[in-house]
Tab-separated table of C-alpha atoms (C1' of nucleotides) in Angstrom:
chain	number	residue	atom	x	y	z
A	1	UNK	CA	35.032	0.908	20.947
A	2	UNK	CA	36.577	1.620	17.627
A	3	UNK	CA	34.807	4.024	15.380
A	4	UNK	CA	33.382	2.924	12.100
A	5	UNK	CA	35.388	3.975	9.078
A	6	UNK	CA	33.701	5.910	6.359
A	7	UNK	CA	34.341	7.836	3.219
A	8	UNK	CA	32.734	10.841	1.681
A	9	UNK	CA	30.408	10.630	-1.260
A	10	UNK	CA	29.093	13.223	-3.634
A	11	UNK	CA	25.762	14.610	-2.554
A	12	UNK	CA	23.901	13.157	-5.533
A	13	UNK	CA	25.360	9.699	-5.101
A	14	UNK	CA	24.503	9.623	-1.426
A	15	UNK	CA	20.978	10.812	-1.941
A	16	UNK	CA	20.396	8.289	-4.666
A	17	UNK	CA	21.929	5.520	-2.566
A	18	UNK	CA	19.627	6.382	0.310
A	19	UNK	CA	16.620	6.414	-2.010
A	20	UNK	CA	17.630	3.057	-3.446
A	21	UNK	CA	18.053	1.615	0.024
A	22	UNK	CA	14.625	2.928	0.957
A	23	UNK	CA	13.011	1.171	-1.981
A	24	UNK	CA	14.826	-2.062	-1.197
A	25	UNK	CA	13.683	-1.964	2.396
A	26	UNK	CA	10.074	-1.328	1.422
A	27	UNK	CA	10.169	-4.286	-0.939
A	28	UNK	CA	11.841	-6.592	1.551
A	29	UNK	CA	10.217	-5.568	4.811
A	30	UNK	CA	7.177	-3.537	3.900
A	31	UNK	CA	6.439	-0.039	5.022
A	32	UNK	CA	6.624	-1.002	8.672
A	33	UNK	CA	10.047	-2.494	8.234
A	34	UNK	CA	11.434	0.414	6.287
A	35	UNK	CA	12.757	2.262	9.306
A	36	UNK	CA	15.514	4.817	9.221
A	37	UNK	CA	17.872	2.358	10.859
A	38	UNK	CA	17.039	-0.415	8.422
A	39	UNK	CA	17.453	1.952	5.496
A	40	UNK	CA	20.716	3.362	6.788
A	41	UNK	CA	21.996	-0.134	7.393
A	42	UNK	CA	21.124	-1.178	3.868
A	43	UNK	CA	22.889	1.875	2.502
A	44	UNK	CA	25.928	1.128	4.621
A	45	UNK	CA	25.711	4.284	6.674
A	46	UNK	CA	24.368	5.248	10.064
A	47	UNK	CA	20.873	6.484	10.733
A	48	UNK	CA	21.879	10.006	11.553
A	49	UNK	CA	23.171	10.618	8.054
A	50	UNK	CA	19.698	10.405	6.633
A	51	UNK	CA	18.781	13.567	8.422
A	52	UNK	CA	21.753	15.250	6.847
A	53	UNK	CA	20.340	14.661	3.376
A	54	UNK	CA	16.619	14.694	4.013
A	55	UNK	CA	14.588	16.895	6.295
A	56	UNK	CA	12.902	13.800	7.672
A	57	UNK	CA	11.616	10.395	6.849
A	58	UNK	CA	8.623	11.792	4.969
A	59	UNK	CA	10.945	13.738	2.754
A	60	UNK	CA	12.996	10.676	1.947
A	61	UNK	CA	9.883	8.732	1.085
A	62	UNK	CA	8.695	11.434	-1.263
A	63	UNK	CA	12.002	11.341	-3.098
A	64	UNK	CA	11.700	7.569	-3.281
A	65	UNK	CA	8.226	7.779	-4.760
A	66	UNK	CA	9.384	10.251	-7.358
A	67	UNK	CA	11.972	7.748	-8.458
A	68	UNK	CA	9.365	5.002	-8.773
A	69	UNK	CA	7.033	7.158	-10.835
A	70	UNK	CA	9.844	8.237	-13.098
A	71	UNK	CA	11.078	4.720	-13.666
A	72	UNK	CA	7.673	3.482	-14.697
A	73	UNK	CA	6.868	6.413	-16.901
A	74	UNK	CA	10.242	6.879	-18.532
A	75	UNK	CA	10.572	3.247	-19.530
A	76	UNK	CA	7.480	3.334	-21.719
A	77	UNK	CA	8.174	6.839	-22.889
A	78	UNK	CA	11.678	5.984	-24.029
A	79	UNK	CA	10.461	2.924	-25.886
A	80	UNK	CA	8.112	5.093	-27.868
A	81	UNK	CA	10.833	7.612	-28.610
A	82	UNK	CA	12.826	4.941	-30.401
A	83	UNK	CA	10.224	4.901	-33.160
A	84	UNK	CA	10.056	8.511	-34.223
A	85	UNK	CA	8.076	9.011	-37.383
A	86	UNK	CA	6.003	5.854	-37.126
A	87	UNK	CA	2.955	6.698	-35.007
A	88	UNK	CA	1.449	3.207	-35.097
A	89	UNK	CA	4.684	1.592	-33.969
A	90	UNK	CA	5.072	4.239	-31.298
A	91	UNK	CA	1.700	3.440	-29.784
A	92	UNK	CA	2.411	-0.267	-29.991
A	93	UNK	CA	5.786	-0.244	-28.286
A	94	UNK	CA	4.528	2.170	-25.671
A	95	UNK	CA	1.800	-0.248	-24.693
A	96	UNK	CA	4.070	-3.272	-24.789
A	97	UNK	CA	6.819	-1.663	-22.735
A	98	UNK	CA	4.517	-1.851	-19.750
A	99	UNK	CA	4.588	-5.614	-19.867
A	100	UNK	CA	8.314	-6.173	-19.677
A	101	UNK	CA	10.751	-5.632	-16.855
A	102	UNK	CA	11.490	-3.357	-15.164
A	103	UNK	CA	7.909	-2.156	-15.305
A	104	UNK	CA	6.258	-5.507	-14.851
A	105	UNK	CA	7.828	-6.739	-11.686
A	106	UNK	CA	6.411	-7.841	-8.398
A	107	UNK	CA	8.766	-5.542	-6.541
A	108	UNK	CA	7.595	-2.603	-8.595
A	109	UNK	CA	4.029	-3.416	-7.652
A	110	UNK	CA	4.946	-3.560	-3.973
A	111	UNK	CA	6.476	-0.116	-4.209
A	112	UNK	CA	3.620	1.295	-6.203
A	113	UNK	CA	0.982	-0.048	-3.838
A	114	UNK	CA	2.861	1.120	-0.787
A	115	UNK	CA	2.991	4.673	-2.009
A	116	UNK	CA	-0.552	4.697	-3.352
A	117	UNK	CA	-1.698	3.603	0.062
A	118	UNK	CA	0.180	6.442	1.717
A	119	UNK	CA	-1.364	8.882	-0.704
A	120	UNK	CA	-4.290	9.361	1.617
A	121	UNK	CA	-2.027	10.202	4.533
A	122	UNK	CA	0.703	12.294	2.938
A	123	UNK	CA	-0.681	14.910	0.522
A	124	UNK	CA	2.775	15.398	-0.951
A	125	UNK	CA	2.698	11.820	-2.192
A	126	UNK	CA	-0.752	12.416	-3.633
A	127	UNK	CA	0.635	15.337	-5.575
A	128	UNK	CA	3.481	13.306	-6.989
A	129	UNK	CA	1.048	10.627	-8.067
A	130	UNK	CA	-1.350	12.974	-9.737
A	131	UNK	CA	1.397	14.689	-11.630
A	132	UNK	CA	2.588	11.364	-12.993
A	133	UNK	CA	-0.915	10.229	-13.842
A	134	UNK	CA	-1.707	13.349	-15.817
A	135	UNK	CA	1.532	13.126	-17.782
A	136	UNK	CA	0.890	9.517	-18.543
A	137	UNK	CA	-2.611	10.064	-19.801
A	138	UNK	CA	-1.614	13.035	-21.891
A	139	UNK	CA	1.100	10.957	-23.467
A	140	UNK	CA	-1.391	8.242	-24.332
A	141	UNK	CA	-3.848	10.729	-25.738
A	142	UNK	CA	-1.137	12.204	-27.903
A	143	UNK	CA	0.011	8.817	-29.127
A	144	UNK	CA	-3.542	7.838	-29.987
A	145	UNK	CA	-4.161	11.063	-31.824
A	146	UNK	CA	-1.081	10.647	-33.997
A	147	UNK	CA	-1.848	7.004	-34.621
A	148	UNK	CA	-5.418	7.755	-35.670
A	149	UNK	CA	-4.266	10.467	-38.042
A	150	UNK	CA	-1.609	8.210	-39.514
A	151	UNK	CA	-4.264	5.588	-40.171
A	152	UNK	CA	-6.532	8.170	-41.751
A	153	UNK	CA	-9.245	7.716	-39.138
A	154	UNK	CA	-11.284	10.648	-37.920
A	155	UNK	CA	-11.791	11.147	-34.195
A	156	UNK	CA	-13.153	13.895	-31.990
A	157	UNK	CA	-11.376	15.164	-28.871
A	158	UNK	CA	-14.109	13.531	-26.785
A	159	UNK	CA	-13.396	10.205	-28.448
A	160	UNK	CA	-9.731	10.543	-27.778
A	161	UNK	CA	-10.291	11.483	-24.171
A	162	UNK	CA	-12.429	8.413	-23.587
A	163	UNK	CA	-9.977	6.233	-25.465
A	164	UNK	CA	-7.035	7.515	-23.466
A	165	UNK	CA	-8.873	6.878	-20.213
A	166	UNK	CA	-9.798	3.378	-21.271
A	167	UNK	CA	-6.338	2.539	-22.588
A	168	UNK	CA	-4.743	3.827	-19.452
A	169	UNK	CA	-7.138	1.648	-17.506
A	170	UNK	CA	-6.360	-1.477	-19.505
A	171	UNK	CA	-2.649	-0.953	-19.139
A	172	UNK	CA	-2.868	-0.335	-15.416
A	173	UNK	CA	-5.209	-3.221	-14.794
A	174	UNK	CA	-3.297	-5.743	-16.847
A	175	UNK	CA	-0.051	-4.534	-15.358
A	176	UNK	CA	-1.508	-5.242	-11.949
A	177	UNK	CA	-2.590	-8.702	-12.959
A	178	UNK	CA	0.799	-9.453	-14.406
A	179	UNK	CA	2.729	-8.277	-11.370
A	180	UNK	CA	0.527	-10.061	-8.911
A	181	UNK	CA	0.166	-13.358	-10.682
A	182	UNK	CA	2.907	-13.694	-13.229
A	183	UNK	CA	2.630	-17.478	-13.078
A	184	UNK	CA	-0.906	-17.400	-14.411
A	185	UNK	CA	0.130	-15.963	-17.764
A	186	UNK	CA	2.282	-17.387	-20.519
A	187	UNK	CA	5.199	-15.487	-21.940
A	188	UNK	CA	4.117	-12.308	-23.633
A	189	UNK	CA	0.450	-13.134	-23.180
A	190	UNK	CA	-0.469	-10.007	-21.279
A	191	UNK	CA	1.238	-7.756	-23.771
A	192	UNK	CA	-0.651	-9.362	-26.622
A	193	UNK	CA	-3.935	-9.072	-24.760
A	194	UNK	CA	-3.228	-5.432	-24.028
A	195	UNK	CA	-2.372	-4.678	-27.611
A	196	UNK	CA	-5.472	-6.442	-28.856
A	197	UNK	CA	-7.557	-4.480	-26.390
A	198	UNK	CA	-6.059	-1.214	-27.608
A	199	UNK	CA	-6.782	-2.226	-31.182
A	200	UNK	CA	-10.397	-2.917	-30.384
A	201	UNK	CA	-10.738	0.259	-28.370
A	202	UNK	CA	-9.333	2.404	-31.136
A	203	UNK	CA	-10.225	0.452	-34.252
A	204	UNK	CA	-6.580	0.575	-35.299
A	205	UNK	CA	-4.356	-2.256	-36.450
A	206	UNK	CA	-1.041	-2.111	-34.644
A	207	UNK	CA	2.293	-3.683	-35.612
A	208	UNK	CA	4.297	-5.817	-33.232
A	209	UNK	CA	7.921	-4.833	-33.496
A	210	UNK	CA	9.086	-6.568	-30.356
A	211	UNK	CA	9.812	-10.271	-30.961
A	212	UNK	CA	9.133	-10.962	-27.309
A	213	UNK	CA	5.438	-10.473	-27.899
A	214	UNK	CA	5.140	-12.370	-31.169
A	215	UNK	CA	2.789	-15.282	-30.839
A	216	UNK	CA	4.622	-18.538	-31.338
A	217	UNK	CA	2.794	-21.474	-32.925
B	1	UNK	CA	-8.413	5.504	40.132
B	2	UNK	CA	-11.761	4.280	38.948
B	3	UNK	CA	-11.877	1.481	36.498
B	4	UNK	CA	-13.461	1.882	33.117
B	5	UNK	CA	-16.913	0.338	32.756
B	6	UNK	CA	-17.627	-2.117	30.006
B	7	UNK	CA	-20.158	-4.604	28.797
B	8	UNK	CA	-19.834	-7.975	27.215
B	9	UNK	CA	-20.437	-8.516	23.533
B	10	UNK	CA	-21.033	-11.593	21.455
B	11	UNK	CA	-17.876	-12.924	19.940
B	12	UNK	CA	-18.980	-12.201	16.387
B	13	UNK	CA	-19.972	-8.636	17.119
B	14	UNK	CA	-16.705	-7.879	18.862
B	15	UNK	CA	-14.585	-9.395	16.153
B	16	UNK	CA	-16.445	-7.483	13.495
B	17	UNK	CA	-16.192	-4.274	15.468
B	18	UNK	CA	-12.462	-4.726	15.802
B	19	UNK	CA	-12.148	-5.428	12.108
B	20	UNK	CA	-14.179	-2.329	11.293
B	21	UNK	CA	-12.043	-0.228	13.602
B	22	UNK	CA	-8.931	-1.601	11.917
B	23	UNK	CA	-10.167	-0.547	8.502
B	24	UNK	CA	-11.085	2.893	9.755
B	25	UNK	CA	-7.669	3.384	11.269
B	26	UNK	CA	-5.902	2.293	8.105
B	27	UNK	CA	-7.949	4.765	6.095
B	28	UNK	CA	-7.436	7.620	8.522
B	29	UNK	CA	-3.858	7.113	9.638
B	30	UNK	CA	-2.304	4.700	7.174
B	31	UNK	CA	-0.677	1.457	8.011
B	32	UNK	CA	1.792	3.084	10.355
B	33	UNK	CA	-0.960	4.733	12.308
B	34	UNK	CA	-3.079	1.624	12.583
B	35	UNK	CA	-1.585	0.490	15.865
B	36	UNK	CA	-3.295	-1.820	18.296
B	37	UNK	CA	-3.888	1.085	20.622
B	38	UNK	CA	-5.412	3.281	17.912
B	39	UNK	CA	-7.594	0.423	16.772
B	40	UNK	CA	-8.707	-0.440	20.272
B	41	UNK	CA	-9.435	3.188	20.955
B	42	UNK	CA	-11.550	3.459	17.826
B	43	UNK	CA	-13.452	0.362	18.824
B	44	UNK	CA	-13.999	1.720	22.295
B	45	UNK	CA	-12.049	-0.994	24.086
B	46	UNK	CA	-8.568	-1.384	25.470
B	47	UNK	CA	-5.623	-2.704	23.554
B	48	UNK	CA	-5.360	-5.916	25.477
B	49	UNK	CA	-8.738	-7.088	24.273
B	50	UNK	CA	-7.485	-7.434	20.740
B	51	UNK	CA	-5.232	-10.230	21.814
B	52	UNK	CA	-8.220	-11.963	23.283
B	53	UNK	CA	-9.905	-12.181	19.896
B	54	UNK	CA	-6.950	-12.381	17.559
B	55	UNK	CA	-3.704	-14.251	17.956
B	56	UNK	CA	-1.849	-11.076	17.048
B	57	UNK	CA	-1.910	-7.998	14.916
B	58	UNK	CA	-1.139	-9.956	11.755
B	59	UNK	CA	-4.149	-12.116	12.371
B	60	UNK	CA	-6.409	-9.116	12.790
B	61	UNK	CA	-5.126	-7.617	9.574
B	62	UNK	CA	-5.816	-10.788	7.679
B	63	UNK	CA	-9.402	-10.795	8.888
B	64	UNK	CA	-9.667	-7.167	7.854
B	65	UNK	CA	-8.401	-7.898	4.371
B	66	UNK	CA	-10.878	-10.718	3.986
B	67	UNK	CA	-13.646	-8.265	4.706
B	68	UNK	CA	-12.357	-5.834	2.081
B	69	UNK	CA	-12.133	-8.511	-0.584
B	70	UNK	CA	-15.595	-9.760	0.204
B	71	UNK	CA	-17.127	-6.307	0.101
B	72	UNK	CA	-15.696	-5.551	-3.302
B	73	UNK	CA	-16.539	-8.885	-4.801
B	74	UNK	CA	-19.972	-9.352	-3.299
B	75	UNK	CA	-21.219	-5.953	-4.353
B	76	UNK	CA	-20.755	-6.659	-8.043
B	77	UNK	CA	-21.787	-10.266	-7.664
B	78	UNK	CA	-25.073	-9.347	-5.993
B	79	UNK	CA	-25.868	-6.778	-8.647
B	80	UNK	CA	-25.577	-9.460	-11.277
B	81	UNK	CA	-27.734	-11.851	-9.304
B	82	UNK	CA	-30.602	-9.402	-9.507
B	83	UNK	CA	-30.870	-10.064	-13.209
B	84	UNK	CA	-31.248	-13.799	-13.364
B	85	UNK	CA	-32.199	-15.032	-16.798
B	86	UNK	CA	-30.882	-12.053	-18.726
B	87	UNK	CA	-27.207	-12.740	-19.451
B	88	UNK	CA	-26.552	-9.468	-21.236
B	89	UNK	CA	-28.036	-7.423	-18.424
B	90	UNK	CA	-26.094	-9.482	-15.908
B	91	UNK	CA	-22.787	-8.691	-17.540
B	92	UNK	CA	-23.730	-5.049	-17.835
B	93	UNK	CA	-24.742	-4.507	-14.240
B	94	UNK	CA	-21.757	-6.485	-13.019
B	95	UNK	CA	-19.418	-4.145	-14.824
B	96	UNK	CA	-21.263	-1.014	-13.770
B	97	UNK	CA	-21.462	-2.010	-10.116
B	98	UNK	CA	-17.726	-1.457	-9.888
B	99	UNK	CA	-18.182	2.222	-10.594
B	100	UNK	CA	-20.591	3.099	-7.844
B	101	UNK	CA	-20.112	3.274	-4.109
B	102	UNK	CA	-19.173	1.406	-2.046
B	103	UNK	CA	-16.769	-0.086	-4.547
B	104	UNK	CA	-15.599	3.153	-6.090
B	105	UNK	CA	-14.440	5.055	-3.091
B	106	UNK	CA	-11.145	6.598	-2.177
B	107	UNK	CA	-11.193	4.869	1.170
B	108	UNK	CA	-11.673	1.515	-0.483
B	109	UNK	CA	-8.644	2.197	-2.643
B	110	UNK	CA	-6.571	3.088	0.410
B	111	UNK	CA	-7.484	-0.211	2.006
B	112	UNK	CA	-6.925	-2.178	-1.143
B	113	UNK	CA	-3.512	-0.644	-1.784
B	114	UNK	CA	-2.444	-1.073	1.804
B	115	UNK	CA	-3.130	-4.773	1.759
B	116	UNK	CA	-1.727	-5.327	-1.713
B	117	UNK	CA	1.468	-3.713	-0.536
B	118	UNK	CA	1.646	-6.042	2.452
B	119	UNK	CA	1.105	-9.000	0.190
B	120	UNK	CA	4.818	-9.270	-0.382
B	121	UNK	CA	5.535	-9.370	3.323
B	122	UNK	CA	2.703	-11.503	4.676
B	123	UNK	CA	2.072	-14.610	2.567
B	124	UNK	CA	-1.296	-15.098	4.239
B	125	UNK	CA	-2.461	-11.827	2.730
B	126	UNK	CA	-1.150	-12.938	-0.642
B	127	UNK	CA	-3.278	-16.063	-0.376
B	128	UNK	CA	-6.401	-14.101	0.441
B	129	UNK	CA	-5.792	-11.862	-2.525
B	130	UNK	CA	-5.211	-14.653	-4.970
B	131	UNK	CA	-8.316	-16.461	-3.869
B	132	UNK	CA	-10.400	-13.352	-4.475
B	133	UNK	CA	-8.768	-12.667	-7.807
B	134	UNK	CA	-9.431	-16.152	-9.126
B	135	UNK	CA	-13.074	-16.027	-8.076
B	136	UNK	CA	-13.493	-12.678	-9.695
B	137	UNK	CA	-12.017	-13.712	-12.992
B	138	UNK	CA	-13.974	-16.939	-13.087
B	139	UNK	CA	-17.129	-14.964	-12.500
B	140	UNK	CA	-16.320	-12.657	-15.387
B	141	UNK	CA	-15.486	-15.554	-17.665
B	142	UNK	CA	-18.785	-17.172	-16.832
B	143	UNK	CA	-20.734	-13.988	-17.387
B	144	UNK	CA	-19.050	-13.450	-20.740
B	145	UNK	CA	-19.719	-17.007	-21.828
B	146	UNK	CA	-23.425	-16.758	-21.038
B	147	UNK	CA	-23.667	-13.366	-22.680
B	148	UNK	CA	-21.978	-14.576	-25.852
B	149	UNK	CA	-24.256	-17.546	-26.063
B	150	UNK	CA	-27.345	-15.428	-25.472
B	151	UNK	CA	-26.244	-13.187	-28.317
B	152	UNK	CA	-25.653	-16.171	-30.556
B	153	UNK	CA	-21.937	-15.468	-30.935
B	154	UNK	CA	-19.443	-18.280	-31.116
B	155	UNK	CA	-16.330	-18.143	-28.950
B	156	UNK	CA	-13.562	-20.526	-28.022
B	157	UNK	CA	-12.366	-21.074	-24.454
B	158	UNK	CA	-9.129	-19.309	-25.386
B	159	UNK	CA	-11.090	-16.294	-26.559
B	160	UNK	CA	-13.044	-16.215	-23.350
B	161	UNK	CA	-9.934	-16.507	-21.237
B	162	UNK	CA	-8.314	-13.572	-23.002
B	163	UNK	CA	-11.541	-11.588	-22.816
B	164	UNK	CA	-11.926	-12.244	-19.120
B	165	UNK	CA	-8.355	-11.171	-18.458
B	166	UNK	CA	-8.810	-8.009	-20.473
B	167	UNK	CA	-12.169	-7.161	-18.937
B	168	UNK	CA	-10.833	-7.729	-15.481
B	169	UNK	CA	-7.973	-5.428	-16.367
B	170	UNK	CA	-10.203	-2.666	-17.667
B	171	UNK	CA	-12.398	-2.814	-14.601
B	172	UNK	CA	-9.455	-2.745	-12.219
B	173	UNK	CA	-7.665	0.000	-14.062
B	174	UNK	CA	-10.669	2.260	-14.449
B	175	UNK	CA	-11.650	1.593	-10.870
B	176	UNK	CA	-8.229	2.797	-9.834
B	177	UNK	CA	-8.505	5.919	-11.930
B	178	UNK	CA	-11.915	6.663	-10.495
B	179	UNK	CA	-10.882	6.212	-6.891
B	180	UNK	CA	-7.722	8.248	-7.225
B	181	UNK	CA	-9.060	11.116	-9.269
B	182	UNK	CA	-12.826	11.197	-8.984
B	183	UNK	CA	-12.819	14.903	-9.754
B	184	UNK	CA	-11.410	14.303	-13.226
B	185	UNK	CA	-14.474	12.398	-14.395
B	186	UNK	CA	-18.044	13.436	-14.868
B	187	UNK	CA	-20.913	11.573	-13.323
B	188	UNK	CA	-21.173	8.044	-14.610
B	189	UNK	CA	-18.454	8.647	-17.173
B	190	UNK	CA	-16.160	5.851	-16.039
B	191	UNK	CA	-18.965	3.324	-15.995
B	192	UNK	CA	-19.925	4.227	-19.533
B	193	UNK	CA	-16.333	4.025	-20.681
B	194	UNK	CA	-15.963	0.645	-19.025
B	195	UNK	CA	-19.128	-0.688	-20.614
B	196	UNK	CA	-18.107	0.578	-24.025
B	197	UNK	CA	-14.730	-1.064	-23.575
B	198	UNK	CA	-16.358	-4.358	-22.665
B	199	UNK	CA	-18.595	-4.085	-25.728
B	200	UNK	CA	-15.627	-3.544	-27.990
B	201	UNK	CA	-13.655	-6.316	-26.354
B	202	UNK	CA	-16.466	-8.830	-26.734
B	203	UNK	CA	-18.308	-7.547	-29.778
B	204	UNK	CA	-21.517	-7.566	-27.747
B	205	UNK	CA	-24.091	-4.820	-27.388
B	206	UNK	CA	-24.991	-4.373	-23.743
B	207	UNK	CA	-28.059	-2.735	-22.220
B	208	UNK	CA	-27.821	-0.047	-19.556
B	209	UNK	CA	-30.370	-0.764	-16.884
B	210	UNK	CA	-28.972	1.601	-14.319
B	211	UNK	CA	-30.213	5.183	-14.862
B	212	UNK	CA	-27.122	6.479	-13.088
B	213	UNK	CA	-25.025	5.584	-16.092
B	214	UNK	CA	-27.398	6.829	-18.800
B	215	UNK	CA	-25.793	9.539	-20.854
B	216	UNK	CA	-27.614	12.817	-20.451
B	217	UNK	CA	-27.718	15.251	-23.343
C	1	DA	C1'	51.733	21.350	7.665
C	2	DA	C1'	48.104	23.544	9.820
C	3	DT	C1'	43.338	24.818	9.504
C	4	DT	C1'	38.833	24.696	8.457
C	5	DG	C1'	34.265	23.001	7.467
C	6	DG	C1'	31.197	19.827	5.894
C	7	DA	C1'	30.243	14.732	5.982
C	8	DT	C1'	29.676	11.050	8.988
C	9	DT	C1'	29.345	8.543	13.216
C	10	DA	C1'	27.981	7.675	17.922
C	11	DT	C1'	25.154	8.410	21.574
C	12	DA	C1'	21.204	9.936	23.952
C	13	DC	C1'	16.312	10.988	24.431
C	14	DA	C1'	11.502	10.863	24.764
C	15	DC	C1'	8.099	8.256	23.023
C	16	DT	C1'	5.620	4.404	20.808
C	17	DT	C1'	5.249	-0.232	19.625
C	18	DG	C1'	3.178	-5.219	20.152
C	19	DA	C1'	2.775	-8.347	23.531
C	20	DA	C1'	2.367	-10.528	28.197
C	21	DT	C1'	0.419	-10.760	32.686
C	22	DA	C1'	-2.374	-9.906	36.566
C	23	DA	C1'	-6.243	-7.804	38.406
C	24	DT	C1'	-11.062	-6.871	37.950
C	25	DT	C1'	-15.633	-6.782	36.085
C	26	DG	C1'	-20.181	-8.387	34.602
C	27	DC	C1'	-23.138	-11.962	33.350
C	28	DA	C1'	-25.361	-16.491	33.604
C	29	DA	C1'	-26.110	-20.482	35.842
C	30	DA	C1'	-27.034	-22.747	40.175
D	1	DT	C1'	-27.976	-14.850	46.301
D	2	DT	C1'	-24.030	-16.775	45.587
D	3	DT	C1'	-20.529	-18.672	42.674
D	4	DG	C1'	-17.760	-19.506	38.680
D	5	DC	C1'	-15.764	-18.049	34.644
D	6	DA	C1'	-15.028	-15.762	30.487
D	7	DA	C1'	-14.566	-11.017	28.930
D	8	DT	C1'	-12.364	-6.913	29.735
D	9	DT	C1'	-9.245	-3.630	31.789
D	10	DA	C1'	-4.967	-1.939	33.718
D	11	DT	C1'	-0.252	-2.286	34.031
D	12	DT	C1'	4.127	-3.664	32.804
D	13	DC	C1'	8.078	-4.842	29.679
D	14	DA	C1'	11.591	-5.073	26.371
D	15	DA	C1'	12.405	-3.654	21.962
D	16	DG	C1'	12.177	-0.341	18.510
D	17	DT	C1'	10.806	4.411	16.723
D	18	DG	C1'	12.234	9.139	14.649
D	19	DT	C1'	14.879	12.813	15.876
D	20	DA	C1'	18.392	15.768	18.121
D	21	DT	C1'	23.030	16.728	19.420
D	22	DA	C1'	27.781	16.397	20.048
D	23	DA	C1'	31.962	14.217	18.880
D	24	DT	C1'	35.016	12.785	15.136
D	25	DC	C1'	36.778	12.013	10.730
D	26	DC	C1'	38.349	13.251	6.067
D	27	DA	C1'	39.525	16.229	2.224
D	28	DA	C1'	40.369	20.373	0.382
D	29	DT	C1'	42.423	24.943	1.122
D	30	DT	C1'	45.721	27.731	2.816
DNA sequence: AATTGGATTATACACTTGAATAATTGCAAA
DNA sequence: TTTGCAATTATTCAAGTGTATAATCCAATT
């Protein structure tokens, strides 16, 4: 029996590769199929190596969830950051970013749902989720505040809190719909619906910078 | 070795008991912990019996998901049916029903997320989901149409489609928020936010029949 | 060139998994 | 009371589980 050849990797690269393999396995085989052997196989290493980088399977899964949360959050966040100085555009692109890949993606939904489901079992996952949720809502609240001020509209903190909660809800809910049943919506439809909803919820009029969401007629 | 005593049950009762035990196990132990032995144990029978009622574990899980979908849908549906003849009240109570138990419930979220996650792996589950989703959205669209007409507001089918999508999104998203972080919201707050959102999305003014959601001040 | 130490593999282990089968039980009809 | 049969249990099986441990490889250091 000849021994398998291998080469060393930097610690970061290996960890990230294992996390990536974990996510792929969850998408392809579900939580049940995402076993250490399956994951190791996907990453091109042997199962034992996982224990060298992570204290256990739970630990690996937590790292994987962190990556998912960051991907979803950072995508929208970065979109907004491209429009410094224009609060209305910032709010608009932030909302719309949630309705393009990589955020809107059936695989992303599978990952998200898998981890949300585990939230009740692994408190560490619950913590990661909550942290991300709070950041997200604070970001929305901040965006709304700036947008309202830019439009010269008065609003109380209570208003903004309720608006942020509602906007977060619309985004989440429509994102769900889009991931689950992409074929039921025309191109850019969900983004436009989301933006319209945000306009009605806030009373603002928002610009559409992204040609992908422009209504064609 | 004495043999365990048992008594016969009607087929329906047994199947339902097994389904109930399945849901309990998923909530308590997650998908990984919901093994045939755990489930059988919870139901007070032996593992082998499951195979007598269901072709396999997959089959049992599909039945369990059907029950979840029905519970969530029927609760809101039945609330609306209590207000025959008053379209505005029907829409209102339908929306609000999603923010009371048993619909808003951390356990319900755990179940929902678990099955959604499996949707990508088991096409049968995907079918069950889609069926429920379509029914739900059609119901909303119908409720909105009647409410608009009762209020004497004109609306095109395209408007109603977009409104139904958005309303469905708000309900789903806020429901998620409420299940995941009940402690971050005051009593009845989410329901009020949802109703306000629906009002803004439709331009309607909706009555609050349910004292649970009346704002106290 | 020899040595060292961490990265990686291979193997082993104790246990759990879903499923299959055979043996029993309890009930209902005769 | 007996008999028949479906419902239920007990047992078994092969495959797969996460983890532990020891053997090996590679790269950098000396």
